[in-house]
JSON list of C-alpha atoms in Angstrom, two decimals:
[
{"chain": "A", "resi": 1, "resn": "MET", "atom": "CA", "xyz": [4.83, -17.52, -12.84]},
{"chain": "A", "resi": 2, "resn": "THR", "atom": "CA", "xyz": [5.83, -14.63, -10.48]},
{"chain": "A", "resi": 3, "resn": "SER", "atom": "CA", "xyz": [9.20, -12.68, -10.99]},
{"chain": "A", "resi": 4, "resn": "LEU", "atom": "CA", "xyz": [11.38, -13.16, -8.87]},
{"chain": "A", "resi": 5, "resn": "ALA", "atom": "CA", "xyz": [11.96, -9.43, -8.39]},
{"chain": "A", "resi": 6, "resn": "LEU", "atom": "CA", "xyz": [8.33, -9.08, -7.14]},
{"chain": "A", "resi": 7, "resn": "LEU", "atom": "CA", "xyz": [9.12, -11.27, -4.34]},
{"chain": "A", "resi": 8, "resn": "GLN", "atom": "CA", "xyz": [12.23, -8.79, -3.69]},
{"chain": "A", "resi": 9, "resn": "LEU", "atom": "CA", "xyz": [9.83, -5.84, -3.46]},
{"chain": "A", "resi": 10, "resn": "VAL", "atom": "CA", "xyz": [6.87, -7.80, -0.80]},
{"chain": "A", "resi": 11, "resn": "SER", "atom": "CA", "xyz": [9.95, -9.47, 0.83]},
{"chain": "A", "resi": 12, "resn": "PRO", "atom": "CA", "xyz": [9.77, -8.42, 4.69]},
{"chain": "A", "resi": 13, "resn": "ALA", "atom": "CA", "xyz": [13.54, -7.51, 4.50]},
{"chain": "A", "resi": 14, "resn": "LEU", "atom": "CA", "xyz": [12.37, -4.32, 1.92]},
{"chain": "A", "resi": 15, "resn": "PRO", "atom": "CA", "xyz": [14.06, -1.76, 3.94]},
{"chain": "A", "resi": 16, "resn": "VAL", "atom": "CA", "xyz": [11.13, 0.81, 4.13]},
{"chain": "A", "resi": 17, "resn": "GLY", "atom": "CA", "xyz": [9.97, 0.84, 7.34]},
{"chain": "A", "resi": 18, "resn": "ALA", "atom": "CA", "xyz": [6.47, -0.66, 6.76]},
{"chain": "A", "resi": 19, "resn": "PHE", "atom": "CA", "xyz": [6.79, -2.95, 9.85]},
{"chain": "A", "resi": 20, "resn": "SER", "atom": "CA", "xyz": [6.57, -0.18, 12.26]},
{"chain": "A", "resi": 21, "resn": "TYR", "atom": "CA", "xyz": [2.96, 1.02, 11.08]},
{"chain": "A", "resi": 22, "resn": "SER", "atom": "CA", "xyz": [-0.72, -0.82, 11.77]},
{"chain": "A", "resi": 23, "resn": "GLU", "atom": "CA", "xyz": [-2.59, 1.79, 9.96]},
{"chain": "A", "resi": 24, "resn": "GLY", "atom": "CA", "xyz": [-5.43, 2.12, 12.54]},
{"chain": "A", "resi": 25, "resn": "LEU", "atom": "CA", "xyz": [-5.80, -1.92, 13.36]},
{"chain": "A", "resi": 26, "resn": "GLU", "atom": "CA", "xyz": [-4.26, -0.69, 16.43]},
{"chain": "A", "resi": 27, "resn": "VAL", "atom": "CA", "xyz": [-7.15, 1.44, 17.20]},
{"chain": "A", "resi": 28, "resn": "LEU", "atom": "CA", "xyz": [-9.46, -1.33, 16.09]},
{"chain": "A", "resi": 29, "resn": "ILE", "atom": "CA", "xyz": [-7.60, -4.35, 18.77]},
{"chain": "A", "resi": 30, "resn": "GLN", "atom": "CA", "xyz": [-7.35, -1.91, 21.57]},
{"chain": "A", "resi": 31, "resn": "ASP", "atom": "CA", "xyz": [-11.03, -0.99, 21.78]},
{"chain": "A", "resi": 32, "resn": "GLY", "atom": "CA", "xyz": [-12.08, -4.82, 21.46]},
{"chain": "A", "resi": 33, "resn": "ASP", "atom": "CA", "xyz": [-13.51, -4.31, 17.78]},
{"chain": "A", "resi": 34, "resn": "LEU", "atom": "CA", "xyz": [-10.86, -6.89, 16.44]},
{"chain": "A", "resi": 35, "resn": "ASN", "atom": "CA", "xyz": [-10.69, -10.07, 18.68]},
{"chain": "A", "resi": 36, "resn": "ASP", "atom": "CA", "xyz": [-10.06, -13.16, 16.54]},
{"chain": "A", "resi": 37, "resn": "ALA", "atom": "CA", "xyz": [-8.80, -14.42, 13.40]},
{"chain": "A", "resi": 38, "resn": "PHE", "atom": "CA", "xyz": [-12.20, -13.99, 12.09]},
{"chain": "A", "resi": 39, "resn": "GLU", "atom": "CA", "xyz": [-12.69, -10.60, 12.58]},
{"chain": "A", "resi": 40, "resn": "LEU", "atom": "CA", "xyz": [-9.87, -9.77, 11.29]},
{"chain": "A", "resi": 41, "resn": "GLN", "atom": "CA", "xyz": [-10.28, -11.53, 8.08]},
{"chain": "A", "resi": 42, "resn": "ASN", "atom": "CA", "xyz": [-13.70, -9.92, 7.64]},
{"chain": "A", "resi": 43, "resn": "TRP", "atom": "CA", "xyz": [-11.84, -6.04, 7.93]},
{"chain": "A", "resi": 44, "resn": "ILE", "atom": "CA", "xyz": [-9.32, -7.02, 5.87]},
{"chain": "A", "resi": 45, "resn": "GLU", "atom": "CA", "xyz": [-11.72, -8.28, 3.27]},
{"chain": "A", "resi": 46, "resn": "ALA", "atom": "CA", "xyz": [-13.81, -5.33, 3.56]},
{"chain": "A", "resi": 47, "resn": "GLU", "atom": "CA", "xyz": [-10.55, -3.06, 2.72]},
{"chain": "A", "resi": 48, "resn": "LEU", "atom": "CA", "xyz": [-9.78, -4.63, -0.22]},
{"chain": "A", "resi": 49, "resn": "GLN", "atom": "CA", "xyz": [-13.17, -4.54, -1.16]},
{"chain": "A", "resi": 50, "resn": "ARG", "atom": "CA", "xyz": [-14.01, -1.11, -0.13]},
{"chain": "A", "resi": 51, "resn": "GLY", "atom": "CA", "xyz": [-11.31, 0.98, 1.18]},
{"chain": "A", "resi": 52, "resn": "ALA", "atom": "CA", "xyz": [-8.90, 3.57, -0.17]},
{"chain": "A", "resi": 53, "resn": "LEU", "atom": "CA", "xyz": [-6.35, 0.86, -1.13]},
{"chain": "A", "resi": 54, "resn": "ARG", "atom": "CA", "xyz": [-8.85, -0.21, -3.87]},
{"chain": "A", "resi": 55, "resn": "LEU", "atom": "CA", "xyz": [-8.09, 3.63, -5.07]},
{"chain": "A", "resi": 56, "resn": "GLU", "atom": "CA", "xyz": [-4.19, 3.13, -4.80]},
{"chain": "A", "resi": 57, "resn": "ALA", "atom": "CA", "xyz": [-4.18, 0.27, -6.71]},
{"chain": "A", "resi": 58, "resn": "ALA", "atom": "CA", "xyz": [-5.96, 1.18, -9.42]},
{"chain": "A", "resi": 59, "resn": "ALA", "atom": "CA", "xyz": [-3.78, 4.48, -9.76]},
{"chain": "A", "resi": 60, "resn": "LEU", "atom": "CA", "xyz": [-0.57, 1.98, -10.29]},
{"chain": "A", "resi": 61, "resn": "GLN", "atom": "CA", "xyz": [-0.59, 1.65, -13.80]},
{"chain": "A", "resi": 62, "resn": "PRO", "atom": "CA", "xyz": [-1.72, 5.20, -14.54]},
{"chain": "A", "resi": 63, "resn": "LEU", "atom": "CA", "xyz": [1.43, 5.91, -12.13]},
{"chain": "A", "resi": 64, "resn": "ARG", "atom": "CA", "xyz": [3.37, 3.97, -14.26]},
{"chain": "A", "resi": 65, "resn": "ALA", "atom": "CA", "xyz": [3.00, 5.25, -17.58]},
{"chain": "A", "resi": 66, "resn": "LEU", "atom": "CA", "xyz": [3.21, 8.76, -16.42]},
{"chain": "A", "resi": 67, "resn": "PHE", "atom": "CA", "xyz": [6.56, 7.53, -15.63]},
{"chain": "A", "resi": 68, "resn": "GLN", "atom": "CA", "xyz": [7.31, 5.52, -18.80]},
{"chain": "A", "resi": 69, "resn": "VAL", "atom": "CA", "xyz": [6.73, 9.70, -20.54]},
{"chain": "A", "resi": 70, "resn": "TRP", "atom": "CA", "xyz": [8.92, 11.56, -17.64]},
{"chain": "A", "resi": 71, "resn": "GLU", "atom": "CA", "xyz": [11.51, 8.30, -18.66]},
{"chain": "A", "resi": 72, "resn": "GLY", "atom": "CA", "xyz": [11.23, 8.53, -21.96]},
{"chain": "A", "resi": 73, "resn": "GLU", "atom": "CA", "xyz": [11.11, 12.39, -22.75]},
{"chain": "A", "resi": 74, "resn": "GLY", "atom": "CA", "xyz": [13.91, 13.35, -20.63]},
{"chain": "A", "resi": 75, "resn": "LEU", "atom": "CA", "xyz": [11.64, 16.06, -19.88]},
{"chain": "A", "resi": 76, "resn": "GLY", "atom": "CA", "xyz": [10.52, 18.04, -16.18]},
{"chain": "A", "resi": 77, "resn": "MET", "atom": "CA", "xyz": [8.22, 15.57, -14.17]},
{"chain": "A", "resi": 78, "resn": "PRO", "atom": "CA", "xyz": [4.92, 15.51, -15.53]},
{"chain": "A", "resi": 79, "resn": "SER", "atom": "CA", "xyz": [2.52, 17.67, -13.44]},
{"chain": "A", "resi": 80, "resn": "ASP", "atom": "CA", "xyz": [0.00, 14.49, -14.21]},
{"chain": "A", "resi": 81, "resn": "LEU", "atom": "CA", "xyz": [1.80, 12.47, -11.87]},
{"chain": "A", "resi": 82, "resn": "ILE", "atom": "CA", "xyz": [2.46, 15.37, -9.50]},
{"chain": "A", "resi": 83, "resn": "SER", "atom": "CA", "xyz": [-1.21, 15.49, -9.31]},
{"chain": "A", "resi": 84, "resn": "LEU", "atom": "CA", "xyz": [-2.28, 11.92, -8.90]},
{"chain": "A", "resi": 85, "resn": "ASP", "atom": "CA", "xyz": [0.27, 11.46, -6.44]},
{"chain": "A", "resi": 86, "resn": "GLY", "atom": "CA", "xyz": [-0.88, 14.44, -4.33]},
{"chain": "A", "resi": 87, "resn": "TRP", "atom": "CA", "xyz": [-4.37, 13.35, -5.32]},
{"chain": "A", "resi": 88, "resn": "LEU", "atom": "CA", "xyz": [-3.75, 9.84, -3.44]},
{"chain": "A", "resi": 89, "resn": "LEU", "atom": "CA", "xyz": [-2.31, 11.30, -0.66]},
{"chain": "A", "resi": 90, "resn": "ALA", "atom": "CA", "xyz": [-4.69, 13.68, 0.05]},
{"chain": "A", "resi": 91, "resn": "LEU", "atom": "CA", "xyz": [-7.56, 10.75, 0.36]},
{"chain": "A", "resi": 92, "resn": "ARG", "atom": "CA", "xyz": [-6.26, 9.41, 3.82]},
{"chain": "A", "resi": 93, "resn": "GLU", "atom": "CA", "xyz": [-7.78, 11.37, 6.59]},
{"chain": "A", "resi": 94, "resn": "SER", "atom": "CA", "xyz": [-4.95, 10.84, 9.41]},
{"chain": "A", "resi": 95, "resn": "ALA", "atom": "CA", "xyz": [-1.66, 12.76, 9.15]},
{"chain": "A", "resi": 96, "resn": "GLU", "atom": "CA", "xyz": [0.06, 9.48, 10.30]},
{"chain": "A", "resi": 97, "resn": "VAL", "atom": "CA", "xyz": [-0.99, 7.64, 7.42]},
{"chain": "A", "resi": 98, "resn": "ARG", "atom": "CA", "xyz": [0.31, 10.61, 4.72]},
{"chain": "A", "resi": 99, "resn": "ALA", "atom": "CA", "xyz": [3.52, 10.73, 6.83]},
{"chain": "A", "resi": 100, "resn": "GLN", "atom": "CA", "xyz": [3.51, 7.06, 6.51]},
{"chain": "A", "resi": 101, "resn": "HIS", "atom": "CA", "xyz": [3.08, 7.10, 2.91]},
{"chain": "A", "resi": 102, "resn": "VAL", "atom": "CA", "xyz": [5.26, 9.85, 2.39]},
{"chain": "A", "resi": 103, "resn": "GLN", "atom": "CA", "xyz": [8.30, 8.17, 4.36]},
{"chain": "A", "resi": 104, "resn": "MET", "atom": "CA", "xyz": [8.17, 4.52, 2.93]},
{"chain": "A", "resi": 105, "resn": "GLY", "atom": "CA", "xyz": [7.53, 5.97, -0.43]},
{"chain": "A", "resi": 106, "resn": "GLY", "atom": "CA", "xyz": [11.03, 8.50, 0.19]},
{"chain": "A", "resi": 107, "resn": "SER", "atom": "CA", "xyz": [12.92, 5.20, 1.10]},
{"chain": "A", "resi": 108, "resn": "LEU", "atom": "CA", "xyz": [11.62, 2.88, -1.81]},
{"chain": "A", "resi": 109, "resn": "LEU", "atom": "CA", "xyz": [12.43, 5.41, -4.31]},
{"chain": "A", "resi": 110, "resn": "ALA", "atom": "CA", "xyz": [16.11, 5.52, -2.13]},
{"chain": "A", "resi": 111, "resn": "LEU", "atom": "CA", "xyz": [16.76, 1.91, -2.22]},
{"chain": "A", "resi": 112, "resn": "MET", "atom": "CA", "xyz": [15.54, 2.14, -5.80]},
{"chain": "A", "resi": 113, "resn": "ALA", "atom": "CA", "xyz": [18.46, 4.88, -6.16]},
{"chain": "A", "resi": 114, "resn": "ASP", "atom": "CA", "xyz": [21.12, 2.88, -4.10]},
{"chain": "A", "resi": 115, "resn": "LEU", "atom": "CA", "xyz": [20.06, -0.38, -6.83]},
{"chain": "A", "resi": 116, "resn": "GLY", "atom": "CA", "xyz": [20.78, 1.64, -9.89]},
{"chain": "A", "resi": 117, "resn": "HIS", "atom": "CA", "xyz": [17.22, 2.47, -10.88]},
{"chain": "A", "resi": 118, "resn": "PRO", "atom": "CA", "xyz": [17.11, 6.36, -9.52]},
{"chain": "A", "resi": 119, "resn": "LEU", "atom": "CA", "xyz": [14.39, 8.41, -11.14]},
{"chain": "A", "resi": 120, "resn": "PRO", "atom": "CA", "xyz": [14.47, 10.12, -14.10]},
{"chain": "A", "resi": 121, "resn": "GLN", "atom": "CA", "xyz": [15.82, 13.48, -12.54]},
{"chain": "A", "resi": 122, "resn": "ALA", "atom": "CA", "xyz": [15.99, 14.96, -9.64]},
{"chain": "A", "resi": 123, "resn": "LEU", "atom": "CA", "xyz": [12.43, 15.35, -7.45]},
{"chain": "A", "resi": 124, "resn": "PRO", "atom": "CA", "xyz": [11.44, 19.24, -7.90]},
{"chain": "A", "resi": 125, "resn": "GLN", "atom": "CA", "xyz": [12.06, 21.19, -4.35]},
{"chain": "A", "resi": 126, "resn": "ARG", "atom": "CA", "xyz": [8.74, 20.79, -2.12]},
{"chain": "A", "resi": 127, "resn": "VAL", "atom": "CA", "xyz": [7.95, 17.91, -4.29]},
{"chain": "A", "resi": 128, "resn": "VAL", "atom": "CA", "xyz": [7.59, 14.45, -2.47]},
{"chain": "A", "resi": 129, "resn": "LEU", "atom": "CA", "xyz": [6.48, 10.94, -4.04]},
{"chain": "A", "resi": 130, "resn": "ALA", "atom": "CA", "xyz": [3.92, 8.74, -1.74]},
{"chain": "A", "resi": 131, "resn": "TRP", "atom": "CA", "xyz": [4.23, 4.93, -1.66]},
{"chain": "A", "resi": 132, "resn": "PRO", "atom": "CA", "xyz": [1.98, 4.24, -4.78]},
{"chain": "A", "resi": 133, "resn": "ALA", "atom": "CA", "xyz": [3.56, 6.66, -6.77]},
{"chain": "A", "resi": 134, "resn": "ALA", "atom": "CA", "xyz": [6.87, 4.75, -5.51]},
{"chain": "A", "resi": 135, "resn": "TRP", "atom": "CA", "xyz": [5.71, 1.10, -5.97]},
{"chain": "A", "resi": 136, "resn": "ALA", "atom": "CA", "xyz": [4.78, 1.89, -9.37]},
{"chain": "A", "resi": 137, "resn": "TRP", "atom": "CA", "xyz": [8.52, 3.35, -9.83]},
{"chain": "A", "resi": 138, "resn": "ALA", "atom": "CA", "xyz": [10.10, 0.31, -8.56]},
{"chain": "A", "resi": 139, "resn": "ALA", "atom": "CA", "xyz": [7.39, -1.95, -10.69]},
{"chain": "A", "resi": 140, "resn": "LEU", "atom": "CA", "xyz": [8.61, -0.54, -13.89]},
{"chain": "A", "resi": 141, "resn": "SER", "atom": "CA", "xyz": [12.14, -0.30, -13.01]},
{"chain": "A", "resi": 142, "resn": "LEU", "atom": "CA", "xyz": [12.20, -3.69, -11.66]},
{"chain": "A", "resi": 143, "resn": "LYS", "atom": "CA", "xyz": [10.33, -4.99, -15.23]},
{"chain": "A", "resi": 144, "resn": "ILE", "atom": "CA", "xyz": [7.39, -6.20, -13.24]},
{"chain": "A", "resi": 145, "resn": "SER", "atom": "CA", "xyz": [4.17, -6.91, -14.88]},
{"chain": "A", "resi": 146, "resn": "GLU", "atom": "CA", "xyz": [0.95, -4.78, -14.65]},
{"chain": "A", "resi": 147, "resn": "GLN", "atom": "CA", "xyz": [-0.69, -7.68, -13.06]},
{"chain": "A", "resi": 148, "resn": "GLU", "atom": "CA", "xyz": [1.76, -8.78, -10.64]},
{"chain": "A", "resi": 149, "resn": "MET", "atom": "CA", "xyz": [2.60, -4.50, -9.66]},
{"chain": "A", "resi": 150, "resn": "VAL", "atom": "CA", "xyz": [-1.03, -4.89, -8.57]},
{"chain": "A", "resi": 151, "resn": "GLU", "atom": "CA", "xyz": [-1.37, -8.13, -6.92]},
{"chain": "A", "resi": 152, "resn": "GLY", "atom": "CA", "xyz": [1.90, -7.20, -4.92]},
{"chain": "A", "resi": 153, "resn": "TYR", "atom": "CA", "xyz": [0.36, -3.93, -3.48]},
{"chain": "A", "resi": 154, "resn": "LEU", "atom": "CA", "xyz": [-2.25, -5.71, -2.37]},
{"chain": "A", "resi": 155, "resn": "TYR", "atom": "CA", "xyz": [-0.73, -8.50, -1.10]},
{"chain": "A", "resi": 156, "resn": "GLY", "atom": "CA", "xyz": [1.66, -6.70, 0.64]},
{"chain": "A", "resi": 157, "resn": "TRP", "atom": "CA", "xyz": [-0.40, -4.44, 2.12]},
{"chain": "A", "resi": 158, "resn": "VAL", "atom": "CA", "xyz": [-2.26, -7.56, 3.78]},
{"chain": "A", "resi": 159, "resn": "ALA", "atom": "CA", "xyz": [1.05, -9.06, 4.78]},
{"chain": "A", "resi": 160, "resn": "ASN", "atom": "CA", "xyz": [2.16, -5.82, 6.77]},
{"chain": "A", "resi": 161, "resn": "GLN", "atom": "CA", "xyz": [-1.65, -6.02, 8.23]},
{"chain": "A", "resi": 162, "resn": "LEU", "atom": "CA", "xyz": [-1.33, -9.56, 9.51]},
{"chain": "A", "resi": 163, "resn": "SER", "atom": "CA", "xyz": [1.88, -9.26, 10.83]},
{"chain": "A", "resi": 164, "resn": "ALA", "atom": "CA", "xyz": [0.82, -6.39, 13.01]},
{"chain": "A", "resi": 165, "resn": "ALA", "atom": "CA", "xyz": [-2.15, -8.30, 14.12]},
{"chain": "A", "resi": 166, "resn": "VAL", "atom": "CA", "xyz": [0.28, -11.36, 15.19]},
{"chain": "A", "resi": 167, "resn": "ARG", "atom": "CA", "xyz": [2.24, -8.94, 17.71]},
{"chain": "A", "resi": 168, "resn": "LEU", "atom": "CA", "xyz": [-1.21, -7.25, 18.59]},
{"chain": "A", "resi": 169, "resn": "VAL", "atom": "CA", "xyz": [-4.29, -9.84, 19.13]},
{"chain": "A", "resi": 170, "resn": "PRO", "atom": "CA", "xyz": [-2.30, -11.60, 19.76]},
{"chain": "A", "resi": 171, "resn": "LEU", "atom": "CA", "xyz": [-2.48, -13.85, 16.23]},
{"chain": "A", "resi": 172, "resn": "GLY", "atom": "CA", "xyz": [-0.38, -16.82, 15.72]},
{"chain": "A", "resi": 173, "resn": "PRO", "atom": "CA", "xyz": [2.16, -16.65, 12.94]},
{"chain": "A", "resi": 174, "resn": "THR", "atom": "CA", "xyz": [0.35, -19.95, 11.64]},
{"chain": "A", "resi": 175, "resn": "THR", "atom": "CA", "xyz": [-3.11, -18.16, 11.51]},
{"chain": "A", "resi": 176, "resn": "ALA", "atom": "CA", "xyz": [-1.72, -15.56, 10.02]},
{"chain": "A", "resi": 177, "resn": "GLN", "atom": "CA", "xyz": [-0.32, -17.52, 7.36]},
{"chain": "A", "resi": 178, "resn": "ARG", "atom": "CA", "xyz": [-3.55, -19.75, 6.57]},
{"chain": "A", "resi": 179, "resn": "ILE", "atom": "CA", "xyz": [-5.59, -15.70, 6.81]},
{"chain": "A", "resi": 180, "resn": "GLN", "atom": "CA", "xyz": [-3.36, -14.95, 3.67]},
{"chain": "A", "resi": 181, "resn": "GLN", "atom": "CA", "xyz": [-3.26, -17.85, 2.02]},
{"chain": "A", "resi": 182, "resn": "GLN", "atom": "CA", "xyz": [-7.15, -17.51, 2.20]},
{"chain": "A", "resi": 183, "resn": "LEU", "atom": "CA", "xyz": [-7.32, -14.05, 0.63]},
{"chain": "A", "resi": 184, "resn": "LEU", "atom": "CA", "xyz": [-5.01, -14.89, -1.86]},
{"chain": "A", "resi": 185, "resn": "PRO", "atom": "CA", "xyz": [-8.06, -15.51, -4.62]},
{"chain": "A", "resi": 186, "resn": "MET", "atom": "CA", "xyz": [-9.57, -11.62, -3.66]},
{"chain": "A", "resi": 187, "resn": "ILE", "atom": "CA", "xyz": [-6.40, -10.54, -4.19]},
{"chain": "A", "resi": 188, "resn": "ARG", "atom": "CA", "xyz": [-5.59, -11.81, -7.41]},
{"chain": "A", "resi": 189, "resn": "ASP", "atom": "CA", "xyz": [-9.33, -11.06, -8.44]},
{"chain": "A", "resi": 190, "resn": "GLN", "atom": "CA", "xyz": [-9.39, -7.68, -6.37]},
{"chain": "A", "resi": 191, "resn": "ALA", "atom": "CA", "xyz": [-6.21, -6.71, -8.95]},
{"chain": "A", "resi": 192, "resn": "ARG", "atom": "CA", "xyz": [-7.10, -8.59, -12.20]},
{"chain": "A", "resi": 193, "resn": "VAL", "atom": "CA", "xyz": [-9.94, -5.31, -11.85]},
{"chain": "A", "resi": 194, "resn": "LEU", "atom": "CA", "xyz": [-8.47, -2.34, -10.69]},
{"chain": "A", "resi": 195, "resn": "LYS", "atom": "CA", "xyz": [-5.51, -2.80, -13.15]},
{"chain": "A", "resi": 196, "resn": "ASP", "atom": "CA", "xyz": [-7.53, -0.85, -15.75]},
{"chain": "A", "resi": 197, "resn": "GLN", "atom": "CA", "xyz": [-9.69, 1.18, -13.88]},
{"chain": "A", "resi": 198, "resn": "ASP", "atom": "CA", "xyz": [-9.68, 5.02, -12.87]},
{"chain": "A", "resi": 199, "resn": "PRO", "atom": "CA", "xyz": [-9.23, 5.61, -9.99]},
{"chain": "A", "resi": 200, "resn": "ARG", "atom": "CA", "xyz": [-10.99, 8.84, -10.22]},
{"chain": "A", "resi": 201, "resn": "THR", "atom": "CA", "xyz": [-14.00, 6.80, -10.92]},
{"chain": "A", "resi": 202, "resn": "LEU", "atom": "CA", "xyz": [-14.45, 4.73, -7.89]},
{"chain": "A", "resi": 203, "resn": "TRP", "atom": "CA", "xyz": [-15.51, 5.43, -4.26]},
{"chain": "A", "resi": 204, "resn": "SER", "atom": "CA", "xyz": [-14.10, 4.40, -1.08]},
{"chain": "A", "resi": 205, "resn": "GLY", "atom": "CA", "xyz": [-16.54, 2.70, 1.77]},
{"chain": "A", "resi": 206, "resn": "GLY", "atom": "CA", "xyz": [-13.27, 3.03, 4.33]},
{"chain": "A", "resi": 207, "resn": "ALA", "atom": "CA", "xyz": [-15.02, 5.69, 7.30]},
{"chain": "A", "resi": 208, "resn": "GLY", "atom": "CA", "xyz": [-14.30, 2.81, 10.05]},
{"chain": "A", "resi": 209, "resn": "ALA", "atom": "CA", "xyz": [-10.35, 2.77, 8.53]},
{"chain": "A", "resi": 210, "resn": "GLY", "atom": "CA", "xyz": [-10.21, 6.62, 8.26]},
{"chain": "A", "resi": 211, "resn": "LEU", "atom": "CA", "xyz": [-11.49, 6.82, 11.90]},
{"chain": "A", "resi": 212, "resn": "ALA", "atom": "CA", "xyz": [-9.54, 4.20, 13.80]},
{"chain": "A", "resi": 213, "resn": "GLN", "atom": "CA", "xyz": [-6.26, 6.21, 11.91]},
{"chain": "A", "resi": 214, "resn": "LEU", "atom": "CA", "xyz": [-7.24, 9.36, 13.34]},
{"chain": "A", "resi": 215, "resn": "ALA", "atom": "CA", "xyz": [-7.94, 7.72, 16.77]},
{"chain": "A", "resi": 216, "resn": "HIS", "atom": "CA", "xyz": [-4.48, 6.19, 16.69]},
{"chain": "A", "resi": 217, "resn": "ALA", "atom": "CA", "xyz": [-2.69, 9.56, 17.33]},
{"chain": "A", "resi": 218, "resn": "GLU", "atom": "CA", "xyz": [-4.61, 10.01, 20.81]},
{"chain": "A", "resi": 219, "resn": "LEU", "atom": "CA", "xyz": [-3.44, 6.60, 22.15]},
{"chain": "A", "resi": 220, "resn": "TYR", "atom": "CA", "xyz": [-1.92, 6.55, 25.57]},
{"chain": "A", "resi": 221, "resn": "SER", "atom": "CA", "xyz": [0.08, 3.47, 24.82]},
{"chain": "A", "resi": 222, "resn": "ARG", "atom": "CA", "xyz": [0.82, 2.01, 21.96]},
{"chain": "A", "resi": 223, "resn": "LEU", "atom": "CA", "xyz": [3.31, 0.08, 19.37]},
{"chain": "A", "resi": 224, "resn": "PHE", "atom": "CA", "xyz": [3.38, 1.47, 16.07]},
{"chain": "A", "resi": 225, "resn": "ARG", "atom": "CA", "xyz": [3.21, 4.41, 14.27]},
{"chain": "A", "resi": 226, "resn": "SER", "atom": "CA", "xyz": [0.30, 4.83, 12.81]}
]
């Protein structure tokens, strides 16, 4: 049974600014590479199966475990946590997407602190935790299961891509909901596989997404920040 806490985390009302990012989708649509619901769904499926998103999803459980160590021992932030968070951020070729992950991660950590779930200690100077690490901390703090933590991460990314597509393709809201529903089995299956994977042993085939994200910075006119 899905926890109500997870519903809060994947809600469009979560104040982390996700609605302002397209992660390269805007470039693909402006270039005519994505023109309809069929092409959009194929793109999202490819990212779920081969994109950098998979590595982030696989890293959630290791990040969660490191947060548990930090919380339980009351010592300084584990260096492995800083290393894994930085590695995930470095996987993203685009400065815009890296900035997105830092902004959203910081916003989520600030929100969790306001809700009574601060980090065990203040972050060391110059250390900034990005979106995957913040999501892992939120899931741990709200007692969301490991499986739901990964499912929610993937589901939220898909929902945000569809939200951007509604404004860009244009894609009707009913069509977007139909795609989301059709992708639920894939999201569930990917989460089940990735939950117990070592992210450093996985590969990313999201070269097209990386190029689109890099090109976004050069768009003359744009609606989104990435």
